[in-house]
Amino acid sequence: MAPELSVVVLCYRSGGDARSFAERIRKALLAAGIDDYQLVLVGNYIAGSGDTTPDVVQELAAADPRIVCSAVVKQGMMGWDLRSGLALAAGQYLAVIDGDGQVLIEDLVRIYRLLREQGLDLAMTYRKQRGDGFKRKLFSLVFNGLFHLPFPALPGCDINGTPTSLTRAAFERMTLQSTNWFIDAEIMIQARALGIRVGETETEFLGLTGRRSFIKLAAVVEFLHKLLLYRIREFRRKGGK
C-alpha cells in the first residue's frame, strides 16, 4: 500500500545533522496525526569529497522501514537530487523540504494541510522573513525577478521557497529534466502549462549555520540562460504567438 505522504528531504552535505532533522520531521508528522508517511532522505555525494551524509542516511534507512534513501555519486546538483528523491517517493501526496535547518519543520505540516484543505495540485511557501543575509536575499530577488519577466502570468512570488507539496497526479503529469537550481522554475513553468492549481502561504526563512551557501553568482547566470531557452521553446510551440 502506498503511504499517504512521502517527504523528500534534500540532505546534501548535512552529515550527522540529517539524523536529527529526520527525527524532528517524524515527531512533527506524528504530532499532527500523520502516521502514514514515508521519508525519502537524499544524501547523494560528490566522489572523493569525504561527505559523511551517505553513511548517515543509509543507516537511518536500514533502521526504519518508513525511511528510504538515495546515496549515490551525484550526476548533477539540486535538481538531480530532487528528481532522485521523487523517483523513490511512493506517497499519494509528495512534499519537499531542505535539510539544512533553514526551514521551519512546522511548515511541512502546514503546507501539506493547505494542499489538502484547498484542493490544490501544488502548494508552496514564500519567504516573507529571511535571516540568511544580504547576499542570499539579493540572489533571491534576482531569481524571482528574472523568472517573472518572460513568464509574468505564472503563480508564485518565491519560486525557490520550501517546503512545497503536490499531489502525485500533478507530479506524474510533469516531465522534469533539470539537474540544477533551475528545477524550481521548471516545476512552476510546467504547472502553468498544465493548468495546475497552485496556492501559497508565507513562511520565515532562518539563517544558515554551520556551512556556507552553495548558491553562487554563476547559478544566477545559468538560471537566466535556461529561462530564456524555456521561453523560446514555448514561443515556438505556440507558433510565435
PDB file of N, CA, C and O in Angstrom, residues 165-235:
ATOM      1  N   SER A 165       4.523  21.164  -1.531  1.00  0.00           N
ATOM      2  CA  SER A 165       3.783  19.907  -1.512  1.00  0.00           C
ATOM      3  C   SER A 165       2.949  19.822  -2.785  1.00  0.00           C
ATOM      4  O   SER A 165       2.480  20.845  -3.292  1.00  0.00           O
ATOM      5  N   LEU A 166       2.780  18.626  -3.305  1.00  0.00           N
ATOM      6  CA  LEU A 166       1.975  18.444  -4.509  1.00  0.00           C
ATOM      7  C   LEU A 166       1.360  17.054  -4.523  1.00  0.00           C
ATOM      8  O   LEU A 166       1.814  16.152  -3.810  1.00  0.00           O
ATOM      9  N   THR A 167       0.335  16.910  -5.317  1.00  0.00           N
ATOM     10  CA  THR A 167      -0.301  15.605  -5.448  1.00  0.00           C
ATOM     11  C   THR A 167       0.518  14.723  -6.385  1.00  0.00           C
ATOM     12  O   THR A 167       1.246  15.207  -7.244  1.00  0.00           O
ATOM     13  N   ARG A 168       0.360  13.432  -6.225  1.00  0.00           N
ATOM     14  CA  ARG A 168       1.047  12.516  -7.138  1.00  0.00           C
ATOM     15  C   ARG A 168       0.541  12.705  -8.560  1.00  0.00           C
ATOM     16  O   ARG A 168       1.312  12.632  -9.513  1.00  0.00           O
ATOM     17  N   ALA A 169      -0.757  12.952  -8.710  1.00  0.00           N
ATOM     18  CA  ALA A 169      -1.313  13.146 -10.050  1.00  0.00           C
ATOM     19  C   ALA A 169      -0.651  14.330 -10.745  1.00  0.00           C
ATOM     20  O   ALA A 169      -0.338  14.259 -11.940  1.00  0.00           O
ATOM     21  N   ALA A 170      -0.425  15.421 -10.007  1.00  0.00           N
ATOM     22  CA  ALA A 170       0.225  16.592 -10.603  1.00  0.00           C
ATOM     23  C   ALA A 170       1.671  16.281 -10.974  1.00  0.00           C
ATOM     24  O   ALA A 170       2.141  16.647 -12.054  1.00  0.00           O
ATOM     25  N   PHE A 171       2.378  15.600 -10.080  1.00  0.00           N
ATOM     26  CA  PHE A 171       3.773  15.251 -10.345  1.00  0.00           C
ATOM     27  C   PHE A 171       3.905  14.370 -11.578  1.00  0.00           C
ATOM     28  O   PHE A 171       4.805  14.556 -12.407  1.00  0.00           O
ATOM     29  N   GLU A 172       3.013  13.406 -11.722  1.00  0.00           N
ATOM     30  CA  GLU A 172       3.115  12.473 -12.834  1.00  0.00           C
ATOM     31  C   GLU A 172       2.761  13.114 -14.172  1.00  0.00           C
ATOM     32  O   GLU A 172       3.081  12.558 -15.224  1.00  0.00           O
ATOM     33  N   ARG A 173       2.142  14.264 -14.143  1.00  0.00           N
ATOM     34  CA  ARG A 173       1.880  14.997 -15.389  1.00  0.00           C
ATOM     35  C   ARG A 173       3.102  15.798 -15.842  1.00  0.00           C
ATOM     36  O   ARG A 173       3.163  16.233 -16.991  1.00  0.00           O
ATOM     37  N   MET A 174       4.048  16.001 -14.946  1.00  0.00           N
ATOM     38  CA  MET A 174       5.238  16.792 -15.264  1.00  0.00           C
ATOM     39  C   MET A 174       6.330  15.907 -15.852  1.00  0.00           C
ATOM     40  O   MET A 174       6.396  14.708 -15.576  1.00  0.00           O
ATOM     41  N   THR A 175       7.202  16.524 -16.634  1.00  0.00           N
ATOM     42  CA  THR A 175       8.374  15.830 -17.173  1.00  0.00           C
ATOM     43  C   THR A 175       9.608  16.660 -16.799  1.00  0.00           C
ATOM     44  O   THR A 175      10.105  17.447 -17.605  1.00  0.00           O
ATOM     45  N   LEU A 176      10.047  16.494 -15.577  1.00  0.00           N
ATOM     46  CA  LEU A 176      11.159  17.285 -15.064  1.00  0.00           C
ATOM     47  C   LEU A 176      12.478  16.768 -15.616  1.00  0.00           C
ATOM     48  O   LEU A 176      12.739  15.562 -15.591  1.00  0.00           O
ATOM     49  N   GLN A 177      13.322  17.683 -16.080  1.00  0.00           N
ATOM     50  CA  GLN A 177      14.590  17.318 -16.688  1.00  0.00           C
ATOM     51  C   GLN A 177      15.788  18.039 -16.080  1.00  0.00           C
ATOM     52  O   GLN A 177      16.920  17.608 -16.256  1.00  0.00           O
ATOM     53  N   SER A 178      15.561  19.119 -15.378  1.00  0.00           N
ATOM     54  CA  SER A 178      16.665  19.933 -14.874  1.00  0.00           C
ATOM     55  C   SER A 178      17.487  19.163 -13.846  1.00  0.00           C
ATOM     56  O   SER A 178      16.954  18.386 -13.046  1.00  0.00           O
ATOM     57  N   THR A 179      18.794  19.399 -13.859  1.00  0.00           N
ATOM     58  CA  THR A 179      19.693  18.766 -12.889  1.00  0.00           C
ATOM     59  C   THR A 179      20.284  19.784 -11.922  1.00  0.00           C
ATOM     60  O   THR A 179      21.129  19.432 -11.102  1.00  0.00           O
ATOM     61  N   ASN A 180      19.823  21.036 -12.002  1.00  0.00           N
ATOM     62  CA  ASN A 180      20.426  22.081 -11.172  1.00  0.00           C
ATOM     63  C   ASN A 180      19.341  22.924 -10.516  1.00  0.00           C
ATOM     64  O   ASN A 180      18.210  22.494 -10.355  1.00  0.00           O
ATOM     65  N   TRP A 181      19.707  24.173 -10.147  1.00  0.00           N
ATOM     66  CA  TRP A 181      18.785  25.044  -9.422  1.00  0.00           C
ATOM     67  C   TRP A 181      17.573  25.442 -10.244  1.00  0.00           C
ATOM     68  O   TRP A 181      16.583  25.937  -9.697  1.00  0.00           O
ATOM     69  N   PHE A 182      17.611  25.246 -11.549  1.00  0.00           N
ATOM     70  CA  PHE A 182      16.502  25.652 -12.409  1.00  0.00           C
ATOM     71  C   PHE A 182      15.259  24.792 -12.186  1.00  0.00           C
ATOM     72  O   PHE A 182      14.170  25.157 -12.641  1.00  0.00           O
ATOM     73  N   ILE A 183      15.372  23.697 -11.484  1.00  0.00           N
ATOM     74  CA  ILE A 183      14.243  22.788 -11.363  1.00  0.00           C
ATOM     75  C   ILE A 183      13.032  23.443 -10.702  1.00  0.00           C
ATOM     76  O   ILE A 183      11.886  23.134 -11.037  1.00  0.00           O
ATOM     77  N   ASP A 184      13.240  24.383  -9.785  1.00  0.00           N
ATOM     78  CA  ASP A 184      12.111  25.076  -9.162  1.00  0.00           C
ATOM     79  C   ASP A 184      11.326  25.860 -10.208  1.00  0.00           C
ATOM     80  O   ASP A 184      10.090  25.845 -10.223  1.00  0.00           O
ATOM     81  N   ALA A 185      12.053  26.564 -11.082  1.00  0.00           N
ATOM     82  CA  ALA A 185      11.397  27.301 -12.162  1.00  0.00           C
ATOM     83  C   ALA A 185      10.722  26.349 -13.131  1.00  0.00           C
ATOM     84  O   ALA A 185       9.612  26.616 -13.619  1.00  0.00           O
ATOM     85  N   GLU A 186      11.369  25.223 -13.409  1.00  0.00           N
ATOM     86  CA  GLU A 186      10.806  24.243 -14.330  1.00  0.00           C
ATOM     87  C   GLU A 186       9.470  23.715 -13.814  1.00  0.00           C
ATOM     88  O   GLU A 186       8.505  23.544 -14.582  1.00  0.00           O
ATOM     89  N   ILE A 187       9.391  23.459 -12.527  1.00  0.00           N
ATOM     90  CA  ILE A 187       8.145  22.985 -11.932  1.00  0.00           C
ATOM     91  C   ILE A 187       7.034  24.006 -12.120  1.00  0.00           C
ATOM     92  O   ILE A 187       5.907  23.666 -12.517  1.00  0.00           O
ATOM     93  N   MET A 188       7.326  25.289 -11.874  1.00  0.00           N
ATOM     94  CA  MET A 188       6.307  26.318 -11.986  1.00  0.00           C
ATOM     95  C   MET A 188       5.908  26.569 -13.437  1.00  0.00           C
ATOM     96  O   MET A 188       4.739  26.811 -13.738  1.00  0.00           O
ATOM     97  N   ILE A 189       6.863  26.512 -14.343  1.00  0.00           N
ATOM     98  CA  ILE A 189       6.550  26.700 -15.761  1.00  0.00           C
ATOM     99  C   ILE A 189       5.645  25.577 -16.249  1.00  0.00           C
ATOM    100  O   ILE A 189       4.666  25.813 -16.976  1.00  0.00           O
ATOM    101  N   GLN A 190       5.949  24.354 -15.849  1.00  0.00           N
ATOM    102  CA  GLN A 190       5.115  23.234 -16.260  1.00  0.00           C
ATOM    103  C   GLN A 190       3.750  23.273 -15.579  1.00  0.00           C
ATOM    104  O   GLN A 190       2.731  22.897 -16.177  1.00  0.00           O
ATOM    105  N   ALA A 191       3.711  23.749 -14.341  1.00  0.00           N
ATOM    106  CA  ALA A 191       2.429  23.895 -13.651  1.00  0.00           C
ATOM    107  C   ALA A 191       1.527  24.862 -14.412  1.00  0.00           C
ATOM    108  O   ALA A 191       0.320  24.634 -14.563  1.00  0.00           O
ATOM    109  N   ARG A 192       2.104  25.938 -14.900  1.00  0.00           N
ATOM    110  CA  ARG A 192       1.355  26.925 -15.695  1.00  0.00           C
ATOM    111  C   ARG A 192       0.837  26.302 -16.985  1.00  0.00           C
ATOM    112  O   ARG A 192      -0.332  26.459 -17.354  1.00  0.00           O
ATOM    113  N   ALA A 193       1.704  25.575 -17.680  1.00  0.00           N
ATOM    114  CA  ALA A 193       1.321  24.984 -18.956  1.00  0.00           C
ATOM    115  C   ALA A 193       0.242  23.911 -18.788  1.00  0.00           C
ATOM    116  O   ALA A 193      -0.608  23.738 -19.669  1.00  0.00           O
ATOM    117  N   LEU A 194       0.255  23.222 -17.654  1.00  0.00           N
ATOM    118  CA  LEU A 194      -0.686  22.130 -17.417  1.00  0.00           C
ATOM    119  C   LEU A 194      -1.974  22.584 -16.739  1.00  0.00           C
ATOM    120  O   LEU A 194      -2.886  21.780 -16.543  1.00  0.00           O
ATOM    121  N   GLY A 195      -2.045  23.856 -16.367  1.00  0.00           N
ATOM    122  CA  GLY A 195      -3.232  24.360 -15.691  1.00  0.00           C
ATOM    123  C   GLY A 195      -3.381  23.847 -14.276  1.00  0.00           C
ATOM    124  O   GLY A 195      -4.485  23.696 -13.755  1.00  0.00           O
ATOM    125  N   ILE A 196      -2.252  23.610 -13.629  1.00  0.00           N
ATOM    126  CA  ILE A 196      -2.254  23.082 -12.266  1.00  0.00           C
ATOM    127  C   ILE A 196      -2.631  24.182 -11.272  1.00  0.00           C
ATOM    128  O   ILE A 196      -2.169  25.311 -11.359  1.00  0.00           O
ATOM    129  N   ARG A 197      -3.471  23.810 -10.306  1.00  0.00           N
ATOM    130  CA  ARG A 197      -3.917  24.758  -9.281  1.00  0.00           C
ATOM    131  C   ARG A 197      -2.819  24.924  -8.220  1.00  0.00           C
ATOM    132  O   ARG A 197      -2.432  23.955  -7.582  1.00  0.00           O
ATOM    133  N   VAL A 198      -2.374  26.165  -8.044  1.00  0.00           N
ATOM    134  CA  VAL A 198      -1.252  26.454  -7.147  1.00  0.00           C
ATOM    135  C   VAL A 198      -1.706  27.426  -6.053  1.00  0.00           C
ATOM    136  O   VAL A 198      -2.391  28.407  -6.329  1.00  0.00           O
ATOM    137  N   GLY A 199      -1.328  27.144  -4.834  1.00  0.00           N
ATOM    138  CA  GLY A 199      -1.579  28.044  -3.716  1.00  0.00           C
ATOM    139  C   GLY A 199      -0.305  28.260  -2.943  1.00  0.00           C
ATOM    140  O   GLY A 199       0.636  27.469  -3.020  1.00  0.00           O
ATOM    141  N   GLU A 200      -0.234  29.349  -2.178  1.00  0.00           N
ATOM    142  CA  GLU A 200       0.980  29.633  -1.410  1.00  0.00           C
ATOM    143  C   GLU A 200       0.631  30.304  -0.091  1.00  0.00           C
ATOM    144  O   GLU A 200      -0.447  30.874   0.083  1.00  0.00           O
ATOM    145  N   THR A 201       1.577  30.205   0.830  1.00  0.00           N
ATOM    146  CA  THR A 201       1.428  30.832   2.128  1.00  0.00           C
ATOM    147  C   THR A 201       2.793  31.298   2.595  1.00  0.00           C
ATOM    148  O   THR A 201       3.828  30.768   2.172  1.00  0.00           O
ATOM    149  N   GLU A 202       2.821  32.286   3.470  1.00  0.00           N
ATOM    150  CA  GLU A 202       4.096  32.867   3.887  1.00  0.00           C
ATOM    151  C   GLU A 202       4.819  31.995   4.903  1.00  0.00           C
ATOM    152  O   GLU A 202       4.219  31.164   5.585  1.00  0.00           O
ATOM    153  N   THR A 203       6.134  32.185   4.979  1.00  0.00           N
ATOM    154  CA  THR A 203       6.942  31.461   5.939  1.00  0.00           C
ATOM    155  C   THR A 203       8.120  32.326   6.362  1.00  0.00           C
ATOM    156  O   THR A 203       8.376  33.388   5.779  1.00  0.00           O
ATOM    157  N   GLU A 204       8.833  31.862   7.358  1.00  0.00           N
ATOM    158  CA  GLU A 204      10.065  32.517   7.805  1.00  0.00           C
ATOM    159  C   GLU A 204      11.246  31.634   7.422  1.00  0.00           C
ATOM    160  O   GLU A 204      11.211  30.415   7.630  1.00  0.00           O
ATOM    161  N   PHE A 205      12.283  32.234   6.861  1.00  0.00           N
ATOM    162  CA  PHE A 205      13.482  31.512   6.458  1.00  0.00           C
ATOM    163  C   PHE A 205      14.579  31.854   7.456  1.00  0.00           C
ATOM    164  O   PHE A 205      14.941  33.018   7.624  1.00  0.00           O
ATOM    165  N   LEU A 206      15.128  30.841   8.109  1.00  0.00           N
ATOM    166  CA  LEU A 206      16.116  31.050   9.158  1.00  0.00           C
ATOM    167  C   LEU A 206      17.508  31.248   8.572  1.00  0.00           C
ATOM    168  O   LEU A 206      17.753  30.944   7.405  1.00  0.00           O
ATOM    169  N   GLY A 207      18.416  31.737   9.379  1.00  0.00           N
ATOM    170  CA  GLY A 207      19.797  31.913   8.949  1.00  0.00           C
ATOM    171  C   GLY A 207      20.491  30.577   8.784  1.00  0.00           C
ATOM    172  O   GLY A 207      20.165  29.588   9.463  1.00  0.00           O
ATOM    173  N   LEU A 208      21.448  30.524   7.878  1.00  0.00           N
ATOM    174  CA  LEU A 208      22.207  29.298   7.634  1.00  0.00           C
ATOM    175  C   LEU A 208      23.387  29.238   8.594  1.00  0.00           C
ATOM    176  O   LEU A 208      24.177  30.170   8.674  1.00  0.00           O
ATOM    177  N   THR A 209      23.496  28.132   9.326  1.00  0.00           N
ATOM    178  CA  THR A 209      24.591  27.976  10.284  1.00  0.00           C
ATOM    179  C   THR A 209      25.361  26.704   9.975  1.00  0.00           C
ATOM    180  O   THR A 209      24.817  25.741   9.462  1.00  0.00           O
ATOM    181  N   GLY A 210      26.640  26.708  10.290  1.00  0.00           N
ATOM    182  CA  GLY A 210      27.443  25.502  10.150  1.00  0.00           C
ATOM    183  C   GLY A 210      28.130  25.341   8.812  1.00  0.00           C
ATOM    184  O   GLY A 210      29.097  24.602   8.690  1.00  0.00           O
ATOM    185  N   ARG A 211      27.636  25.988   7.752  1.00  0.00           N
ATOM    186  CA  ARG A 211      28.271  25.901   6.453  1.00  0.00           C
ATOM    187  C   ARG A 211      27.829  27.081   5.596  1.00  0.00           C
ATOM    188  O   ARG A 211      26.871  27.770   5.906  1.00  0.00           O
ATOM    189  N   ARG A 212      28.521  27.285   4.485  1.00  0.00           N
ATOM    190  CA  ARG A 212      28.213  28.371   3.578  1.00  0.00           C
ATOM    191  C   ARG A 212      27.178  27.942   2.544  1.00  0.00           C
ATOM    192  O   ARG A 212      26.997  26.767   2.282  1.00  0.00           O
ATOM    193  N   SER A 213      26.513  28.916   1.951  1.00  0.00           N
ATOM    194  CA  SER A 213      25.532  28.639   0.913  1.00  0.00           C
ATOM    195  C   SER A 213      26.219  28.043  -0.313  1.00  0.00           C
ATOM    196  O   SER A 213      27.349  28.389  -0.649  1.00  0.00           O
ATOM    197  N   PHE A 214      25.497  27.151  -1.021  1.00  0.00           N
ATOM    198  CA  PHE A 214      26.011  26.564  -2.255  1.00  0.00           C
ATOM    199  C   PHE A 214      25.676  27.409  -3.478  1.00  0.00           C
ATOM    200  O   PHE A 214      26.134  27.132  -4.569  1.00  0.00           O
ATOM    201  N   ILE A 215      24.859  28.444  -3.307  1.00  0.00           N
ATOM    202  CA  ILE A 215      24.428  29.253  -4.436  1.00  0.00           C
ATOM    203  C   ILE A 215      25.493  30.290  -4.767  1.00  0.00           C
ATOM    204  O   ILE A 215      25.926  31.063  -3.919  1.00  0.00           O
ATOM    205  N   LYS A 216      25.917  30.318  -6.018  1.00  0.00           N
ATOM    206  CA  LYS A 216      26.933  31.249  -6.487  1.00  0.00           C
ATOM    207  C   LYS A 216      26.349  32.117  -7.601  1.00  0.00           C
ATOM    208  O   LYS A 216      25.290  31.840  -8.148  1.00  0.00           O
ATOM    209  N   LEU A 217      27.094  33.188  -7.928  1.00  0.00           N
ATOM    210  CA  LEU A 217      26.654  34.078  -8.999  1.00  0.00           C
ATOM    211  C   LEU A 217      26.484  33.323 -10.311  1.00  0.00           C
ATOM    212  O   LEU A 217      25.581  33.613 -11.104  1.00  0.00           O
ATOM    213  N   ALA A 218      27.338  32.321 -10.548  1.00  0.00           N
ATOM    214  CA  ALA A 218      27.237  31.532 -11.778  1.00  0.00           C
ATOM    215  C   ALA A 218      25.886  30.851 -11.890  1.00  0.00           C
ATOM    216  O   ALA A 218      25.366  30.640 -12.994  1.00  0.00           O
ATOM    217  N   ALA A 219      25.277  30.515 -10.746  1.00  0.00           N
ATOM    218  CA  ALA A 219      23.966  29.874 -10.771  1.00  0.00           C
ATOM    219  C   ALA A 219      22.908  30.830 -11.307  1.00  0.00           C
ATOM    220  O   ALA A 219      21.975  30.412 -11.996  1.00  0.00           O
ATOM    221  N   VAL A 220      23.046  32.115 -10.990  1.00  0.00           N
ATOM    222  CA  VAL A 220      22.101  33.116 -11.497  1.00  0.00           C
ATOM    223  C   VAL A 220      22.222  33.236 -13.009  1.00  0.00           C
ATOM    224  O   VAL A 220      21.224  33.299 -13.731  1.00  0.00           O
ATOM    225  N   VAL A 221      23.467  33.242 -13.512  1.00  0.00           N
ATOM    226  CA  VAL A 221      23.707  33.338 -14.954  1.00  0.00           C
ATOM    227  C   VAL A 221      23.127  32.123 -15.670  1.00  0.00           C
ATOM    228  O   VAL A 221      22.454  32.241 -16.705  1.00  0.00           O
ATOM    229  N   GLU A 222      23.389  30.938 -15.113  1.00  0.00           N
ATOM    230  CA  GLU A 222      22.868  29.718 -15.717  1.00  0.00           C
ATOM    231  C   GLU A 222      21.346  29.695 -15.678  1.00  0.00           C
ATOM    232  O   GLU A 222      20.685  29.257 -16.623  1.00  0.00           O
ATOM    233  N   PHE A 223      20.786  30.180 -14.578  1.00  0.00           N
ATOM    234  CA  PHE A 223      19.337  30.252 -14.432  1.00  0.00           C
ATOM    235  C   PHE A 223      18.726  31.096 -15.549  1.00  0.00           C
ATOM    236  O   PHE A 223      17.744  30.702 -16.188  1.00  0.00           O
ATOM    237  N   LEU A 224      19.314  32.261 -15.809  1.00  0.00           N
ATOM    238  CA  LEU A 224      18.804  33.150 -16.849  1.00  0.00           C
ATOM    239  C   LEU A 224      18.886  32.481 -18.220  1.00  0.00           C
ATOM    240  O   LEU A 224      17.944  32.564 -19.019  1.00  0.00           O
ATOM    241  N   HIS A 225      19.989  31.803 -18.482  1.00  0.00           N
ATOM    242  CA  HIS A 225      20.157  31.109 -19.756  1.00  0.00           C
ATOM    243  C   HIS A 225      19.076  30.043 -19.958  1.00  0.00           C
ATOM    244  O   HIS A 225      18.438  29.967 -21.016  1.00  0.00           O
ATOM    245  N   LYS A 226      18.838  29.233 -18.932  1.00  0.00           N
ATOM    246  CA  LYS A 226      17.823  28.189 -19.024  1.00  0.00           C
ATOM    247  C   LYS A 226      16.432  28.794 -19.183  1.00  0.00           C
ATOM    248  O   LYS A 226      15.584  28.276 -19.933  1.00  0.00           O
ATOM    249  N   LEU A 227      16.195  29.883 -18.490  1.00  0.00           N
ATOM    250  CA  LEU A 227      14.888  30.530 -18.543  1.00  0.00           C
ATOM    251  C   LEU A 227      14.574  31.026 -19.946  1.00  0.00           C
ATOM    252  O   LEU A 227      13.464  30.833 -20.459  1.00  0.00           O
ATOM    253  N   LEU A 228      15.557  31.641 -20.576  1.00  0.00           N
ATOM    254  CA  LEU A 228      15.365  32.140 -21.937  1.00  0.00           C
ATOM    255  C   LEU A 228      15.131  30.988 -22.919  1.00  0.00           C
ATOM    256  O   LEU A 228      14.282  31.082 -23.813  1.00  0.00           O
ATOM    257  N   LEU A 229      15.882  29.886 -22.764  1.00  0.00           N
ATOM    258  CA  LEU A 229      15.687  28.735 -23.640  1.00  0.00           C
ATOM    259  C   LEU A 229      14.288  28.163 -23.485  1.00  0.00           C
ATOM    260  O   LEU A 229      13.628  27.797 -24.473  1.00  0.00           O
ATOM    261  N   TYR A 230      13.804  28.092 -22.248  1.00  0.00           N
ATOM    262  CA  TYR A 230      12.472  27.571 -21.996  1.00  0.00           C
ATOM    263  C   TYR A 230      11.410  28.457 -22.636  1.00  0.00           C
ATOM    264  O   TYR A 230      10.436  27.977 -23.223  1.00  0.00           O
ATOM    265  N   ARG A 231      11.614  29.774 -22.525  1.00  0.00           N
ATOM    266  CA  ARG A 231      10.637  30.713 -23.098  1.00  0.00           C
ATOM    267  C   ARG A 231      10.636  30.631 -24.622  1.00  0.00           C
ATOM    268  O   ARG A 231       9.571  30.691 -25.252  1.00  0.00           O
ATOM    269  N   ILE A 232      11.797  30.472 -25.219  1.00  0.00           N
ATOM    270  CA  ILE A 232      11.886  30.359 -26.675  1.00  0.00           C
ATOM    271  C   ILE A 232      11.189  29.092 -27.154  1.00  0.00           C
ATOM    272  O   ILE A 232      10.454  29.110 -28.152  1.00  0.00           O
ATOM    273  N   ARG A 233      11.391  27.971 -26.436  1.00  0.00           N
ATOM    274  CA  ARG A 233      10.734  26.722 -26.816  1.00  0.00           C
ATOM    275  C   ARG A 233       9.212  26.849 -26.735  1.00  0.00           C
ATOM    276  O   ARG A 233       8.484  26.377 -27.609  1.00  0.00           O
ATOM    277  N   GLU A 234       8.743  27.491 -25.678  1.00  0.00           N
ATOM    278  CA  GLU A 234       7.301  27.683 -25.535  1.00  0.00           C
ATOM    279  C   GLU A 234       6.757  28.583 -26.639  1.00  0.00           C
ATOM    280  O   GLU A 234       5.684  28.334 -27.196  1.00  0.00           O
ATOM    281  N   PHE A 235       7.505  29.623 -26.983  1.00  0.00           N
ATOM    282  CA  PHE A 235       7.110  30.547 -28.048  1.00  0.00           C
ATOM    283  C   PHE A 235       6.986  29.805 -29.378  1.00  0.00           C
ATOM    284  O   PHE A 235       6.031  29.998 -30.137  1.00  0.00           O
TER     285      PHE A 235
END
